[in-house]
Coordinates of C-alpha atoms and ligand atoms in Angstrom, one line a residue:
X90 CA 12.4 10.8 148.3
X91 CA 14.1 10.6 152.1
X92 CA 13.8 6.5 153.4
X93 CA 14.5 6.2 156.7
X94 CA 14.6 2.9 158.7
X95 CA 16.2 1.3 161.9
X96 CA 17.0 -2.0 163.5
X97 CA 17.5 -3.1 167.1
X98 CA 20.7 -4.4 167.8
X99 CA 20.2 -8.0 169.4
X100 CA 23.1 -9.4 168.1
X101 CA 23.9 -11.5 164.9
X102 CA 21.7 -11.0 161.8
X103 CA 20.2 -14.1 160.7
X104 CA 18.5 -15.4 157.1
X105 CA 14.9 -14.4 158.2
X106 CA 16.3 -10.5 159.1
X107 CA 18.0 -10.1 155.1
X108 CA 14.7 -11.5 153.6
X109 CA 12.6 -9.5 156.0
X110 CA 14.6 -5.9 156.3
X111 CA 18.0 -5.4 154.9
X112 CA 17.1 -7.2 150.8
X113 CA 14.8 -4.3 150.6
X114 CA 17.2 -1.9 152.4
X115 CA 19.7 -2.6 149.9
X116 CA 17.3 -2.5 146.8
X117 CA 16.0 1.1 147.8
X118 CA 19.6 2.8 148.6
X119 CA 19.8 2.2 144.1
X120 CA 16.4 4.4 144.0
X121 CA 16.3 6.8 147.2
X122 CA 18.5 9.2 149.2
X123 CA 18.3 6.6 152.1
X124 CA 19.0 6.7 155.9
X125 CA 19.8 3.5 158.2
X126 CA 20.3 3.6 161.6
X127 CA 21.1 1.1 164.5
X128 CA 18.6 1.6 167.4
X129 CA 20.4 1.4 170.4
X130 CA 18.7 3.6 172.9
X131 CA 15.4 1.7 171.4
X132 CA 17.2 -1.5 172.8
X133 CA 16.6 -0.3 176.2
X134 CA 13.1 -0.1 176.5
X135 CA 12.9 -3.6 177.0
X136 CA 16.6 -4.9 178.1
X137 CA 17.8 -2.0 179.9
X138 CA 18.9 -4.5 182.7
X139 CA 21.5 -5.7 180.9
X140 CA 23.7 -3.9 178.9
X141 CA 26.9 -5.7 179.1
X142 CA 26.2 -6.7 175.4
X143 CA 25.1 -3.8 173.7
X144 CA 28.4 -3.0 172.1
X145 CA 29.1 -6.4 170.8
X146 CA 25.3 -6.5 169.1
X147 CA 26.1 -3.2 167.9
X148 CA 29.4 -4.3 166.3
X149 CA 27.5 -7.3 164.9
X150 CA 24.8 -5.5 163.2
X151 CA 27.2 -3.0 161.8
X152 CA 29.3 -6.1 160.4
X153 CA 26.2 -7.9 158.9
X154 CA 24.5 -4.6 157.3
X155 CA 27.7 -3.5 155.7
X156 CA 28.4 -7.8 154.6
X157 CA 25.1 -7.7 152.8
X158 CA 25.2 -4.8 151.0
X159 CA 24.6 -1.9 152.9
X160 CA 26.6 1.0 151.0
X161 CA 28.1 3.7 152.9
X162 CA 28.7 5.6 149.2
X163 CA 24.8 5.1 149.0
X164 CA 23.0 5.4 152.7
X165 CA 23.6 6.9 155.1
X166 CA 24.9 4.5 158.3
X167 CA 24.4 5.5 161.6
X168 CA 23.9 4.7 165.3
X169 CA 20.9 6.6 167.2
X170 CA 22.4 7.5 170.4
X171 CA 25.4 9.4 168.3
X172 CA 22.8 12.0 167.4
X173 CA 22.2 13.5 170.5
X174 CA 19.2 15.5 168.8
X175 CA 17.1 12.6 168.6
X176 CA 17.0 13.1 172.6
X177 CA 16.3 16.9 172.8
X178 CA 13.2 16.5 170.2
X179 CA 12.6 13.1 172.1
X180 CA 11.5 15.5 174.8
X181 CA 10.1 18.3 173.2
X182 CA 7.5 15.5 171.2
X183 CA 7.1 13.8 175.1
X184 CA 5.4 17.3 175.8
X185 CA 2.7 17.5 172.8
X186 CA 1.7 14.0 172.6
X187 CA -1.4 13.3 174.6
X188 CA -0.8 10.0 177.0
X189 CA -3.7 8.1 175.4
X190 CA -2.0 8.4 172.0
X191 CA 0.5 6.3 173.5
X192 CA -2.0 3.9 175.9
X193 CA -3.3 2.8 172.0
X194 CA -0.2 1.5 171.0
X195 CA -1.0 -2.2 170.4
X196 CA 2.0 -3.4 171.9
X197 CA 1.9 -1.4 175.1
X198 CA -2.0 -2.9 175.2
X199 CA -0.7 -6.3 175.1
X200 CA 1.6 -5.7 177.8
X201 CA -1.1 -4.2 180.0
X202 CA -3.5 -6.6 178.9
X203 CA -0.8 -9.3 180.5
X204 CA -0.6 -7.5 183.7
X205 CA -4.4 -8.2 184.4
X206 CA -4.2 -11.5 183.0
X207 CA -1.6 -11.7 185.7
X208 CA -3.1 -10.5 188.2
X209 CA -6.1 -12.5 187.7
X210 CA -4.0 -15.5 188.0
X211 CA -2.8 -14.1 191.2
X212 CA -6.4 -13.4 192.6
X213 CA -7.8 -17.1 191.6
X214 CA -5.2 -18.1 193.4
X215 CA -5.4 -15.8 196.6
X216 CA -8.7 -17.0 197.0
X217 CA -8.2 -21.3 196.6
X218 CA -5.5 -20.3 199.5
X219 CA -8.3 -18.8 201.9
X220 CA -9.7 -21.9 203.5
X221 CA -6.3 -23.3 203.9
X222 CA -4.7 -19.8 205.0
X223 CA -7.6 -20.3 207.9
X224 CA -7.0 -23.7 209.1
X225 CA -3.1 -22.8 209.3
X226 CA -4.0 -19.9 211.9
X227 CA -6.6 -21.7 214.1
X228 CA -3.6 -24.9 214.3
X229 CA -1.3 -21.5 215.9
X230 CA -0.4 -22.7 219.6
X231 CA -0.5 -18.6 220.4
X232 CA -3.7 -16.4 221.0
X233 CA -4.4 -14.2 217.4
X234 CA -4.9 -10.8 218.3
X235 CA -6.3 -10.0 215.1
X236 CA -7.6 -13.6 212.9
X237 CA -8.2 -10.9 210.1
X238 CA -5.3 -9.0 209.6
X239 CA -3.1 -12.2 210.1
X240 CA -5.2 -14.1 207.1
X241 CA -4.7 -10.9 205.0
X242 CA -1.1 -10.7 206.0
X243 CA 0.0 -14.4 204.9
X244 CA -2.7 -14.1 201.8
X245 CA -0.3 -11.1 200.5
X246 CA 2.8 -12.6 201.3
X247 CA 2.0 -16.7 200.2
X248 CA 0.5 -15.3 196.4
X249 CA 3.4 -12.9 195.9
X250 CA 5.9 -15.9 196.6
X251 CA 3.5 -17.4 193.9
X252 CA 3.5 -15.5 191.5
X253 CA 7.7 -14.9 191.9
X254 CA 7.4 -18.6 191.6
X255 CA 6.1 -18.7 188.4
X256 CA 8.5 -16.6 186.4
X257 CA 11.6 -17.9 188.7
X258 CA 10.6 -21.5 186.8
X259 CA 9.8 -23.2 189.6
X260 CA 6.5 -24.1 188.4
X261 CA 5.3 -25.7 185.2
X262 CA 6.2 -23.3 182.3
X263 CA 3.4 -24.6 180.6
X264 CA 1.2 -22.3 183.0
X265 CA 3.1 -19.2 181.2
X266 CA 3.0 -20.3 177.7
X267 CA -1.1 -20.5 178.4
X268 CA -0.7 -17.4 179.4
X269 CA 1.5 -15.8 176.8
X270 CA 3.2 -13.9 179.0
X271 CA 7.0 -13.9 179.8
X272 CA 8.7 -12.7 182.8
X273 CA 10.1 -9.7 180.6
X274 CA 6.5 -8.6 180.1
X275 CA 6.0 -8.4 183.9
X276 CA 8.6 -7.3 185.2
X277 CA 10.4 -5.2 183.1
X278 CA 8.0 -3.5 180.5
X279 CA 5.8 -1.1 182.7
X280 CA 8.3 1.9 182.5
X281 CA 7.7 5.4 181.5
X282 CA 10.8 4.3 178.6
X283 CA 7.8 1.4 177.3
X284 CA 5.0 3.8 176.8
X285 CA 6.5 6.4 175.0
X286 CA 9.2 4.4 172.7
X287 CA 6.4 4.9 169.9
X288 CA 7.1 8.9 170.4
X289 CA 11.2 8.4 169.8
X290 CA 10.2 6.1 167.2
X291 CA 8.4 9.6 165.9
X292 CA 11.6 11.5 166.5
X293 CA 13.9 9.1 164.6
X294 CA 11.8 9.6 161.4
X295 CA 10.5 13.4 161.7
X296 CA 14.4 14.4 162.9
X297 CA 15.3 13.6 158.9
X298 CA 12.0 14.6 157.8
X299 CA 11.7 11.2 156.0
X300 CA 9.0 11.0 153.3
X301 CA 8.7 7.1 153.6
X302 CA 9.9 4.4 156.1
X303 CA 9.7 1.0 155.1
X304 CA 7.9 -1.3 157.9
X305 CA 6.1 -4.2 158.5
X306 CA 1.9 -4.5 158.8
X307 CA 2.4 -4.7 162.6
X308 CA 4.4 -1.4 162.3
X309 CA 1.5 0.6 160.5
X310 CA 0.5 1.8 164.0
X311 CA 3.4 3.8 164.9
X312 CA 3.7 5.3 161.7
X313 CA 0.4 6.6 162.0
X314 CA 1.1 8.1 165.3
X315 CA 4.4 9.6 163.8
X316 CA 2.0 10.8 161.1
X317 CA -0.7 12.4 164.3
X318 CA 2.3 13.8 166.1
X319 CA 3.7 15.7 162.7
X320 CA 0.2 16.9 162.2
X321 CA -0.1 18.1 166.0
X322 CA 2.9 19.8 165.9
X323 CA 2.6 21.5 162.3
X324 CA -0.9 22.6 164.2
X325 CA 0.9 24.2 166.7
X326 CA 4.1 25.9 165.8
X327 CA 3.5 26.1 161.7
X328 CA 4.3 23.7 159.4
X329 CA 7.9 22.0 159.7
X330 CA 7.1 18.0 159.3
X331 CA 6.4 15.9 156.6
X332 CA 4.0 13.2 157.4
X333 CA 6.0 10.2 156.3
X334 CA 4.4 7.1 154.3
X335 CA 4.6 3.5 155.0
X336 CA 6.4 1.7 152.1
X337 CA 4.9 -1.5 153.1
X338 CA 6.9 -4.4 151.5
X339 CA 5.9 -8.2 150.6
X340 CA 8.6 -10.3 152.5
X341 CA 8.5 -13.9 152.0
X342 CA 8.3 -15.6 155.7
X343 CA 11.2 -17.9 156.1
X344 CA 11.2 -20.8 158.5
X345 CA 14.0 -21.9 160.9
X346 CA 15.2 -25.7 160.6
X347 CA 12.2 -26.2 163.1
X348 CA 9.6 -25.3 160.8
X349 CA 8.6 -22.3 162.7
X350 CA 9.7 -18.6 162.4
X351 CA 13.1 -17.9 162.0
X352 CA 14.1 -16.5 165.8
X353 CA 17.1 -16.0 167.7
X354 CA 14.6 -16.7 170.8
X355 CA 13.8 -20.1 169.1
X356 CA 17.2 -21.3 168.9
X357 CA 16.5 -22.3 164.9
X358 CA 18.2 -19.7 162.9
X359 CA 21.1 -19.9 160.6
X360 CA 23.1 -16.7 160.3
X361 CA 25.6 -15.2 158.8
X362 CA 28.6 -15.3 161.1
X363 CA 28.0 -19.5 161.2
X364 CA 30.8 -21.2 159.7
X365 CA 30.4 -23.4 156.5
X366 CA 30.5 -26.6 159.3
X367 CA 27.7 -24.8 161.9
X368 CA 25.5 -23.9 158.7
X369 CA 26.0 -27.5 157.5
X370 CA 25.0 -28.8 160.6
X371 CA 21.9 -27.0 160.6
X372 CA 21.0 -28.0 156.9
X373 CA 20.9 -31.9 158.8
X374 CA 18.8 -31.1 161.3
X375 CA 15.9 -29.4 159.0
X376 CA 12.8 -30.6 159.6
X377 CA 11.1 -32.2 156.4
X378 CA 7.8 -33.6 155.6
X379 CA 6.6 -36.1 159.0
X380 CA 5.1 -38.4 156.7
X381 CA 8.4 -39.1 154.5
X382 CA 10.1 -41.5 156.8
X383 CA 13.0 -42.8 154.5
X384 CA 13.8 -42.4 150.5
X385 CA 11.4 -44.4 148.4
X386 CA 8.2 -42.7 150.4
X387 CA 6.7 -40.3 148.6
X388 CA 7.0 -36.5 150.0
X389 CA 4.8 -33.3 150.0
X390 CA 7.3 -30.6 149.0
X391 CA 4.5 -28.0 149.6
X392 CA 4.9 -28.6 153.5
X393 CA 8.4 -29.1 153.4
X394 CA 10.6 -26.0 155.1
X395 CA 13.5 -27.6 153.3
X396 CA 11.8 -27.2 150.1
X397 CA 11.2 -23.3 150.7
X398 CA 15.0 -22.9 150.9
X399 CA 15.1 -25.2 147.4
X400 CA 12.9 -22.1 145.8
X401 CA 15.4 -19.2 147.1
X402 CA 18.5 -20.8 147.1
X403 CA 18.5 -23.5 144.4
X404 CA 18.3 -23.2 140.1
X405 CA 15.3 -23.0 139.4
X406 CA 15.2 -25.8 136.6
X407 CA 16.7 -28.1 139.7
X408 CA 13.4 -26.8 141.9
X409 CA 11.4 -28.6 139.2
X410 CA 13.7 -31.4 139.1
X411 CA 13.3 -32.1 143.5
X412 CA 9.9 -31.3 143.8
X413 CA 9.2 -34.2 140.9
X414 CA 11.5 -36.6 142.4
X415 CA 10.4 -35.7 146.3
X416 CA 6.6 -36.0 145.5
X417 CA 7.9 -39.5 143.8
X418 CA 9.8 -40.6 146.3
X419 CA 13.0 -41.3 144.2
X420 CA 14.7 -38.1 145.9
X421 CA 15.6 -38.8 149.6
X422 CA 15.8 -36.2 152.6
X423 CA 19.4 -36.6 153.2
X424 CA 19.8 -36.0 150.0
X425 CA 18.1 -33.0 148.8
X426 CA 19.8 -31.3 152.0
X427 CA 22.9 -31.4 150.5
X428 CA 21.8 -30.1 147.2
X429 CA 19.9 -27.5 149.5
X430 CA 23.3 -26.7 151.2
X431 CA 25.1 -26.2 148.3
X432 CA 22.8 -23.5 147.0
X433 CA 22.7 -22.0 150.6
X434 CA 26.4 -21.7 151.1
X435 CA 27.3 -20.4 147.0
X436 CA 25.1 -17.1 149.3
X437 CA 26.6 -17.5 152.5
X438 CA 29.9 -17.9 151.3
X439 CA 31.0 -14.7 149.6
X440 CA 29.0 -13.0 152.7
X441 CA 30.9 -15.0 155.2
X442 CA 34.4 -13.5 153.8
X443 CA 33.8 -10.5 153.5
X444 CA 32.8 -10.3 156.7
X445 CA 35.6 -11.6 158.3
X446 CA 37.3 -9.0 156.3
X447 CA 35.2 -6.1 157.2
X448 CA 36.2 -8.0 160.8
X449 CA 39.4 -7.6 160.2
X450 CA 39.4 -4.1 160.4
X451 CA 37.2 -2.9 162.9
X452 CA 38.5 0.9 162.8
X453 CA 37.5 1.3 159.5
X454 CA 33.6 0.3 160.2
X455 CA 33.6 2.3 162.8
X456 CA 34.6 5.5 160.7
X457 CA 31.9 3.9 158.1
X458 CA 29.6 4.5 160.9
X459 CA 31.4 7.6 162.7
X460 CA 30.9 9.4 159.9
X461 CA 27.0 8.5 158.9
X462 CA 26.5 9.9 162.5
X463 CA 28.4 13.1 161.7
X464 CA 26.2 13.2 158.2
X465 CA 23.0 12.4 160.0
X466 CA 24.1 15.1 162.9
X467 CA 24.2 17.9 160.4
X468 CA 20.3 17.3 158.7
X469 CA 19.3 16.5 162.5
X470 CA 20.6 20.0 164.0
X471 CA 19.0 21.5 161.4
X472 CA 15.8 20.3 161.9
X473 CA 16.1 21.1 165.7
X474 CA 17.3 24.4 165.2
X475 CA 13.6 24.9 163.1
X476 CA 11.9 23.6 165.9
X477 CA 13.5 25.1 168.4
X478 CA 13.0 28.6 166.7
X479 CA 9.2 27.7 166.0
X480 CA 9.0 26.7 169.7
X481 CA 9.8 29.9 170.9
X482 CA 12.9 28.3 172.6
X483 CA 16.1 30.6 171.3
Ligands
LIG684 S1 12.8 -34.9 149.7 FE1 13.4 -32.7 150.1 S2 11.5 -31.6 149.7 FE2 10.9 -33.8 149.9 S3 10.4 -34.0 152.1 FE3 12.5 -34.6 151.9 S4 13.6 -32.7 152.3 FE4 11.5 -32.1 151.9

């Protein structure tokens, strides 16, 4: 079986993206002929404005995969936008897939769904400005031509300013976070490049005619449409695609040291470039149960984000050993972080050095991953040359 999977590259992999992605990554390379790829030209469709870091993720994420166990004797390792073919069927796959396929997409929804929550916002307010808007023309020491046109004219301009405003921060950012939006949904995500990522996320998979791609629940919906764009094109040209499965994967959820998801956006995440000091640091500013206040109170382990990093990082007859003591109240906070630490870093550590190893020698990761693009070239070409023969194109 063919396992195909990619990752963004926004920089620095932290503890949430190995127990989410690259654990099972590195279990199925043992079982499958497997494929990985860093999705740069997918980075664009929401931070094409700024591209000064691209390379430096990209060298981060290359560092990290390879550091956790990434094997380029076992997978293939490559970067998207070195296989120019994922472009030229990128296009060819833009022309059979219907535009409402694509207007489905729950995430493009969302981001529509935004617009008009925005520009609802925008109208309430046009219209609480009216009466003012009115007053303000009939105090004008000049004869108005045209009252209407004039009311129109500063209406336009006053609720653009406003809504500029808003996502400049010079207004409560409360008023966005009740609206779920961010200024990246407004502003940035209505391109052509937005709607149809879900149709390159088609050609990554169907280029390597990958029978399974492991994913996320929140996935499921482009790998349908992968599945509905296989089927549309096998419809029209003969068969040529596979329609790939989901290889859906329990992940355990891990928390940050606030508590909530482990995000780079949430400034809570402990990664694997962090020295043994940063990492450290972090451990001591977990958050632990509210209601144990200082060693002696009794704790509730099954609330405690501290004690979730106890169960993946700490012997297990030791888990046993804390949860007794925390729920008791012998076992203090400060305390059980440092036994938490220690079972953190006896991971981190050997990852840590051999990444600033793999560091070291820059030149020879990028062959690693110059020559998983040359591998992944030769079964993409392939497949074009198919479609481009079944497409009447040579
Ligand atoms: S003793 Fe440990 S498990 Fe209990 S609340 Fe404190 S940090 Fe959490």
């Amino acid at each position: 079986m063919r396992v195909l999977s990619g990752m963004r590259p926004t920089g620095k992999l932290h503890l949430g993206h190995y127990f989410g992605v690259i654990k099972n990554w590195v279990s199925l390379q043992d079982k499958h002929e497997t494929l990985f790829f860093v999705a740069d030209w997918h980075a664009l469709t929401t931070a094409y404005k700024k591209t000064s870091e691209l390379q430096e993720n990209i060298k981060e994420v290359m560092l990290d995969w390879v550091a956790l166990g990434l094997d380029p004797k076992k997978s293939i390792l490559f970067i998207q936008s070195k296989v120019k073919e994922h472009a030229e069927l990128f296009l060819l796959f833009s022309m059979i897939t219907p535009k409402s396929w694509l207007e489905w997409n729950p995430t493009y929804k969302d981001m529509k769904y935004n617009l008009l929550k925005i520009s609802d916002m925008e109208i309430q307010f046009r219209g609480g400005m009216r009466d003012l808007v009115k007053e303000f023309i009939s105090k004008i020491p000049y004869k108005v031509e045209d009252f209407e046109a004039l009311e129109e004219l500063i209406l336009d301009e006053v609720s653009e300013s406003f809504v500029k405003a808003v996502f400049d921060g010079y207004l409560e950012s409360e008023m966005l976070k009740e609206l779920n939006v961010s200024k990246r949904d407004f502003y940035d995500t209505d391109t052509y490049g937005f709607l149809g990522y879900p149709v390159l996320q088609a050609v990554d998979i169907l280029i390597y005619k990958a029978n399974a791609v492991p994913v996320g629940e929140d996935q499921l919906p482009h790998i349908e449409l992968t599945r509905e764009i296989a089927r549309r094109f096998n419809y029209l040209y003969g068969d040529t695609f596979p329609e790939p499965e989901a290889l859906l994967t329990e992940t355990p959820k891990l928390v940050g040291i606030d508590g909530r998801k482990m995000s780079k956006s949430y400034n809570n995440a402990i990664y694997f470039a962090d020295s043994k000091n940063e990492v450290e640091q972090k451990v001591m500013r977990f958050f632990t149960d509210p209601q144990k206040l200082r060693k002696g109170d009794p704790g509730r382990p099954e609330i405690c984000p501290v004690f979730m990093y106890h169960k993946l990082f700490t012997q297990d007859e030791k888990v046993l050993e804390i949860e007794r003591d925390c729920r008791s109240g012998k076992l203090g906070c400060v305390e059980c972080k440092r036994i938490m630490f220690e079972g953190l870093e006896k991971v981190l550590e050997p990852i840590r050095e051999k990444r600033e190893n793999l560091r070291k020698d820059m030149k020879h990761l990028e062959d690693i991953f110059d020559e998983g693009s040359e591998k992944a070239r030769n079964i993409a070409s392939k497949t074009l040359e198919e479609v481009r023969e079944k497409m009447n194109l040579k």
